[in-house]
Amino acid sequence: MRFMVFVRSPRPVAALHGDALLRAGVLLDAGDLVPHACGVSGYWLIDVRDHEEAVERVKRIGLPACVVEIRQVAVV
C-alpha cells in the first residue's frame, strides 16, 4: 500500500530524513515543497504493508518539533 507522509516543519526536512526510508527500501519519492504549502515543508511517498507499518517507520525517524500526517494513496 502506498502512503503519502506530509511533514509540517519550520524548515525543509524531507531530503534530510528520508535516508532511513530509502535504506529500508520503502521510499518511492521525497521532496521539499517550495513555497511551504499550508505549513507543509516536505513529503515522502512510501510503499509498506499497511498503515501501522507506515506509522512505525515514521516514528523511528524522530522528527522533533514536527507535525506529521500519513494518508493512504488511492489506487485508480
Short mmCIF file of N, CA, C and O in Angstrom, two decimals:
data_model
loop_
_atom_site.label_atom_id
_atom_site.label_comp_id
_atom_site.label_asym_id
_atom_site.label_seq_id
_atom_site.Cartn_x
_atom_site.Cartn_y
_atom_site.Cartn_z
N MET A 1 0.84 -1.17 0.00
CA MET A 1 0.00 0.00 0.00
C MET A 1 0.89 1.24 0.00
O MET A 1 1.93 1.25 0.65
N ARG A 2 0.42 2.24 -0.69
CA ARG A 2 1.20 3.48 -0.75
C ARG A 2 0.61 4.52 0.20
O ARG A 2 -0.61 4.66 0.29
N PHE A 3 1.52 5.23 0.86
CA PHE A 3 1.12 6.28 1.78
C PHE A 3 1.93 7.54 1.51
O PHE A 3 3.14 7.46 1.24
N MET A 4 1.26 8.67 1.59
CA MET A 4 1.92 9.96 1.48
C MET A 4 2.11 10.47 2.90
O MET A 4 1.16 10.50 3.69
N VAL A 5 3.33 10.82 3.23
CA VAL A 5 3.65 11.35 4.55
C VAL A 5 3.98 12.82 4.37
O VAL A 5 4.94 13.17 3.67
N PHE A 6 3.17 13.68 4.99
CA PHE A 6 3.40 15.12 4.94
C PHE A 6 4.04 15.55 6.25
O PHE A 6 3.58 15.16 7.33
N VAL A 7 5.08 16.36 6.17
CA VAL A 7 5.78 16.82 7.36
C VAL A 7 5.63 18.33 7.46
O VAL A 7 6.03 19.06 6.54
N ARG A 8 5.06 18.78 8.57
CA ARG A 8 4.95 20.22 8.83
C ARG A 8 6.08 20.62 9.75
O ARG A 8 6.19 20.11 10.86
N SER A 9 6.91 21.51 9.26
CA SER A 9 8.10 21.93 10.00
C SER A 9 8.48 23.33 9.55
O SER A 9 8.21 23.70 8.40
N PRO A 10 9.12 24.10 10.43
CA PRO A 10 9.54 25.44 10.03
C PRO A 10 10.69 25.43 9.02
O PRO A 10 11.04 26.45 8.46
N ARG A 11 11.29 24.26 8.77
CA ARG A 11 12.40 24.18 7.81
C ARG A 11 12.24 22.93 6.95
O ARG A 11 11.57 21.98 7.34
N PRO A 12 12.85 22.89 5.78
CA PRO A 12 12.77 21.70 4.92
C PRO A 12 13.35 20.48 5.61
O PRO A 12 14.41 20.56 6.22
N VAL A 13 12.63 19.35 5.54
CA VAL A 13 13.10 18.15 6.22
C VAL A 13 13.09 16.89 5.37
O VAL A 13 13.74 15.92 5.70
N ALA A 14 12.34 16.85 4.31
CA ALA A 14 12.16 15.61 3.56
C ALA A 14 13.48 15.03 3.08
O ALA A 14 13.74 13.85 3.23
N ALA A 15 14.30 15.85 2.49
CA ALA A 15 15.57 15.35 1.97
C ALA A 15 16.51 14.93 3.10
O ALA A 15 17.29 14.00 2.94
N LEU A 16 16.43 15.59 4.22
CA LEU A 16 17.34 15.29 5.33
C LEU A 16 17.05 13.96 6.00
O LEU A 16 17.96 13.25 6.39
N HIS A 17 15.79 13.61 6.16
CA HIS A 17 15.43 12.45 6.97
C HIS A 17 14.93 11.26 6.17
O HIS A 17 14.60 10.24 6.76
N GLY A 18 14.85 11.35 4.86
CA GLY A 18 14.35 10.24 4.05
C GLY A 18 15.32 9.10 3.87
O GLY A 18 14.95 8.05 3.37
N ASP A 19 16.57 9.27 4.30
CA ASP A 19 17.58 8.23 4.11
C ASP A 19 17.20 6.90 4.75
O ASP A 19 17.43 5.84 4.17
N ALA A 20 16.63 6.93 5.94
CA ALA A 20 16.24 5.69 6.62
C ALA A 20 15.18 4.94 5.82
O ALA A 20 15.22 3.71 5.72
N LEU A 21 14.24 5.67 5.25
CA LEU A 21 13.21 5.05 4.43
C LEU A 21 13.80 4.49 3.14
O LEU A 21 13.40 3.42 2.68
N LEU A 22 14.76 5.19 2.58
CA LEU A 22 15.44 4.73 1.37
C LEU A 22 16.21 3.44 1.64
O LEU A 22 16.11 2.47 0.88
N ARG A 23 16.96 3.41 2.74
CA ARG A 23 17.72 2.21 3.10
C ARG A 23 16.80 1.01 3.35
O ARG A 23 17.17 -0.12 3.08
N ALA A 24 15.60 1.28 3.88
CA ALA A 24 14.65 0.20 4.16
C ALA A 24 13.96 -0.30 2.89
O ALA A 24 13.27 -1.31 2.90
N GLY A 25 14.14 0.43 1.78
CA GLY A 25 13.56 0.02 0.51
C GLY A 25 12.09 0.35 0.35
O GLY A 25 11.41 -0.24 -0.48
N VAL A 26 11.57 1.29 1.15
CA VAL A 26 10.15 1.64 1.08
C VAL A 26 9.89 3.02 0.48
O VAL A 26 8.76 3.37 0.19
N LEU A 27 10.93 3.81 0.29
CA LEU A 27 10.77 5.17 -0.21
C LEU A 27 10.64 5.18 -1.74
O LEU A 27 11.50 4.68 -2.45
N LEU A 28 9.53 5.74 -2.23
CA LEU A 28 9.31 5.85 -3.67
C LEU A 28 9.66 7.23 -4.19
O LEU A 28 10.12 7.39 -5.31
N ASP A 29 9.40 8.26 -3.37
CA ASP A 29 9.66 9.64 -3.77
C ASP A 29 9.72 10.50 -2.52
O ASP A 29 9.13 10.16 -1.49
N ALA A 30 10.43 11.62 -2.61
CA ALA A 30 10.53 12.56 -1.48
C ALA A 30 10.84 13.93 -2.03
O ALA A 30 11.42 14.06 -3.11
N GLY A 31 10.44 14.94 -1.29
CA GLY A 31 10.76 16.29 -1.72
C GLY A 31 10.36 17.33 -0.71
O GLY A 31 9.59 17.06 0.21
N ASP A 32 10.92 18.50 -0.89
CA ASP A 32 10.54 19.65 -0.09
C ASP A 32 9.66 20.52 -0.95
O ASP A 32 9.87 20.64 -2.16
N LEU A 33 8.63 21.12 -0.36
CA LEU A 33 7.69 21.95 -1.10
C LEU A 33 8.10 23.41 -0.99
O LEU A 33 8.43 23.90 0.08
N VAL A 34 8.12 24.08 -2.13
CA VAL A 34 8.52 25.48 -2.17
C VAL A 34 7.47 26.26 -2.92
O VAL A 34 7.18 25.92 -4.08
N PRO A 35 6.91 27.30 -2.42
CA PRO A 35 6.99 27.66 -1.01
C PRO A 35 6.20 26.68 -0.16
O PRO A 35 5.41 25.89 -0.68
N HIS A 36 6.41 26.75 1.14
CA HIS A 36 5.70 25.84 2.04
C HIS A 36 4.21 26.01 1.87
O HIS A 36 3.68 27.10 2.06
N ALA A 37 3.53 24.96 1.49
CA ALA A 37 2.08 24.99 1.28
C ALA A 37 1.38 24.67 2.59
O ALA A 37 1.52 23.57 3.11
N CYS A 38 0.64 25.63 3.13
CA CYS A 38 -0.11 25.43 4.38
C CYS A 38 0.78 24.92 5.50
O CYS A 38 0.38 24.08 6.30
N GLY A 39 2.01 25.37 5.56
CA GLY A 39 2.93 24.94 6.61
C GLY A 39 3.59 23.61 6.36
O GLY A 39 4.39 23.15 7.15
N VAL A 40 3.25 22.94 5.27
CA VAL A 40 3.86 21.64 4.96
C VAL A 40 5.17 21.91 4.25
O VAL A 40 5.22 22.58 3.23
N SER A 41 6.26 21.39 4.82
CA SER A 41 7.56 21.67 4.23
C SER A 41 8.07 20.51 3.38
O SER A 41 8.91 20.71 2.52
N GLY A 42 7.59 19.29 3.64
CA GLY A 42 8.13 18.18 2.87
C GLY A 42 7.19 17.00 2.82
O GLY A 42 6.19 16.94 3.55
N TYR A 43 7.51 16.04 1.95
CA TYR A 43 6.69 14.84 1.83
C TYR A 43 7.56 13.63 1.50
O TYR A 43 8.68 13.77 0.99
N TRP A 44 7.05 12.46 1.85
CA TRP A 44 7.61 11.19 1.41
C TRP A 44 6.47 10.36 0.87
O TRP A 44 5.37 10.36 1.41
N LEU A 45 6.72 9.64 -0.21
CA LEU A 45 5.78 8.65 -0.72
C LEU A 45 6.42 7.31 -0.43
O LEU A 45 7.54 7.03 -0.89
N ILE A 46 5.73 6.49 0.38
CA ILE A 46 6.30 5.21 0.79
C ILE A 46 5.37 4.07 0.40
O ILE A 46 4.17 4.26 0.24
N ASP A 47 5.95 2.88 0.26
CA ASP A 47 5.19 1.68 -0.07
C ASP A 47 5.45 0.66 1.03
O ASP A 47 6.56 0.14 1.14
N VAL A 48 4.43 0.41 1.87
CA VAL A 48 4.55 -0.50 3.02
C VAL A 48 3.31 -1.41 3.06
O VAL A 48 2.37 -1.23 2.30
N ARG A 49 3.31 -2.37 3.99
CA ARG A 49 2.21 -3.33 4.10
C ARG A 49 0.88 -2.68 4.47
O ARG A 49 -0.16 -3.01 3.91
N ASP A 50 0.92 -1.79 5.48
CA ASP A 50 -0.33 -1.23 5.99
C ASP A 50 -0.04 0.08 6.74
O ASP A 50 1.13 0.50 6.86
N HIS A 51 -1.10 0.71 7.23
CA HIS A 51 -0.97 1.99 7.94
C HIS A 51 -0.10 1.86 9.19
O HIS A 51 0.70 2.76 9.49
N GLU A 52 -0.22 0.76 9.89
CA GLU A 52 0.57 0.56 11.11
C GLU A 52 2.07 0.57 10.81
O GLU A 52 2.86 1.15 11.55
N GLU A 53 2.46 -0.09 9.71
CA GLU A 53 3.88 -0.08 9.34
C GLU A 53 4.33 1.33 8.96
O GLU A 53 5.44 1.74 9.31
N ALA A 54 3.48 2.06 8.27
CA ALA A 54 3.82 3.44 7.91
C ALA A 54 4.08 4.27 9.16
O ALA A 54 5.07 4.99 9.25
N VAL A 55 3.20 4.14 10.14
CA VAL A 55 3.36 4.89 11.39
C VAL A 55 4.65 4.49 12.09
O VAL A 55 5.42 5.35 12.55
N GLU A 56 4.92 3.21 12.20
CA GLU A 56 6.13 2.73 12.88
C GLU A 56 7.40 3.22 12.20
O GLU A 56 8.35 3.64 12.85
N ARG A 57 7.44 3.18 10.88
CA ARG A 57 8.64 3.64 10.16
C ARG A 57 8.87 5.13 10.36
O ARG A 57 10.00 5.57 10.53
N VAL A 58 7.80 5.92 10.35
CA VAL A 58 7.95 7.36 10.54
C VAL A 58 8.36 7.66 11.99
O VAL A 58 9.19 8.54 12.23
N LYS A 59 7.82 6.91 12.95
CA LYS A 59 8.20 7.11 14.36
C LYS A 59 9.69 6.89 14.57
O LYS A 59 10.32 7.58 15.35
N ARG A 60 10.26 5.92 13.87
CA ARG A 60 11.69 5.60 14.03
C ARG A 60 12.59 6.73 13.54
O ARG A 60 13.74 6.82 13.95
N ILE A 61 12.09 7.56 12.65
CA ILE A 61 12.90 8.65 12.12
C ILE A 61 13.17 9.71 13.18
O ILE A 61 14.26 10.24 13.27
N GLY A 62 12.17 10.00 13.99
CA GLY A 62 12.35 11.02 15.03
C GLY A 62 12.37 12.41 14.43
O GLY A 62 13.40 12.86 13.93
N LEU A 63 11.25 13.05 14.43
CA LEU A 63 11.12 14.38 13.85
C LEU A 63 10.71 15.37 14.94
O LEU A 63 9.52 15.65 15.10
N PRO A 64 11.65 15.89 15.71
CA PRO A 64 11.30 16.81 16.79
C PRO A 64 10.70 18.10 16.24
O PRO A 64 11.10 18.60 15.19
N ALA A 65 9.70 18.60 16.93
CA ALA A 65 9.03 19.87 16.59
C ALA A 65 8.37 19.81 15.21
O ALA A 65 8.26 20.83 14.55
N CYS A 66 7.93 18.63 14.79
CA CYS A 66 7.25 18.49 13.51
C CYS A 66 5.88 17.87 13.73
O CYS A 66 5.69 17.09 14.65
N VAL A 67 4.97 18.21 12.86
CA VAL A 67 3.67 17.56 12.81
C VAL A 67 3.66 16.71 11.55
O VAL A 67 4.02 17.19 10.47
N VAL A 68 3.26 15.45 11.70
CA VAL A 68 3.30 14.50 10.58
C VAL A 68 1.89 14.02 10.29
O VAL A 68 1.14 13.68 11.19
N GLU A 69 1.54 13.99 9.00
CA GLU A 69 0.26 13.44 8.57
C GLU A 69 0.54 12.31 7.59
O GLU A 69 1.32 12.46 6.66
N ILE A 70 -0.08 11.16 7.83
CA ILE A 70 0.10 9.99 6.98
C ILE A 70 -1.25 9.66 6.35
O ILE A 70 -2.22 9.42 7.05
N ARG A 71 -1.29 9.65 5.01
CA ARG A 71 -2.54 9.39 4.29
C ARG A 71 -2.32 8.33 3.23
O ARG A 71 -1.34 8.38 2.49
N GLN A 72 -3.25 7.38 3.15
CA GLN A 72 -3.16 6.34 2.14
C GLN A 72 -3.47 6.93 0.77
O GLN A 72 -4.36 7.77 0.62
N VAL A 73 -2.71 6.49 -0.23
CA VAL A 73 -2.91 6.94 -1.60
C VAL A 73 -3.90 6.00 -2.26
O VAL A 73 -3.74 4.78 -2.22
N ALA A 74 -4.94 6.57 -2.87
CA ALA A 74 -5.96 5.76 -3.53
C ALA A 74 -5.38 5.13 -4.80
O ALA A 74 -4.64 5.76 -5.53
N VAL A 75 -5.77 3.91 -5.04
CA VAL A 75 -5.36 3.21 -6.25
C VAL A 75 -6.46 3.39 -7.29
O VAL A 75 -7.62 3.09 -7.03
N VAL A 76 -6.07 3.90 -8.46
CA VAL A 76 -7.06 4.12 -9.53
C VAL A 76 -6.72 3.33 -10.77
O VAL A 76 -5.64 2.91 -10.97
#
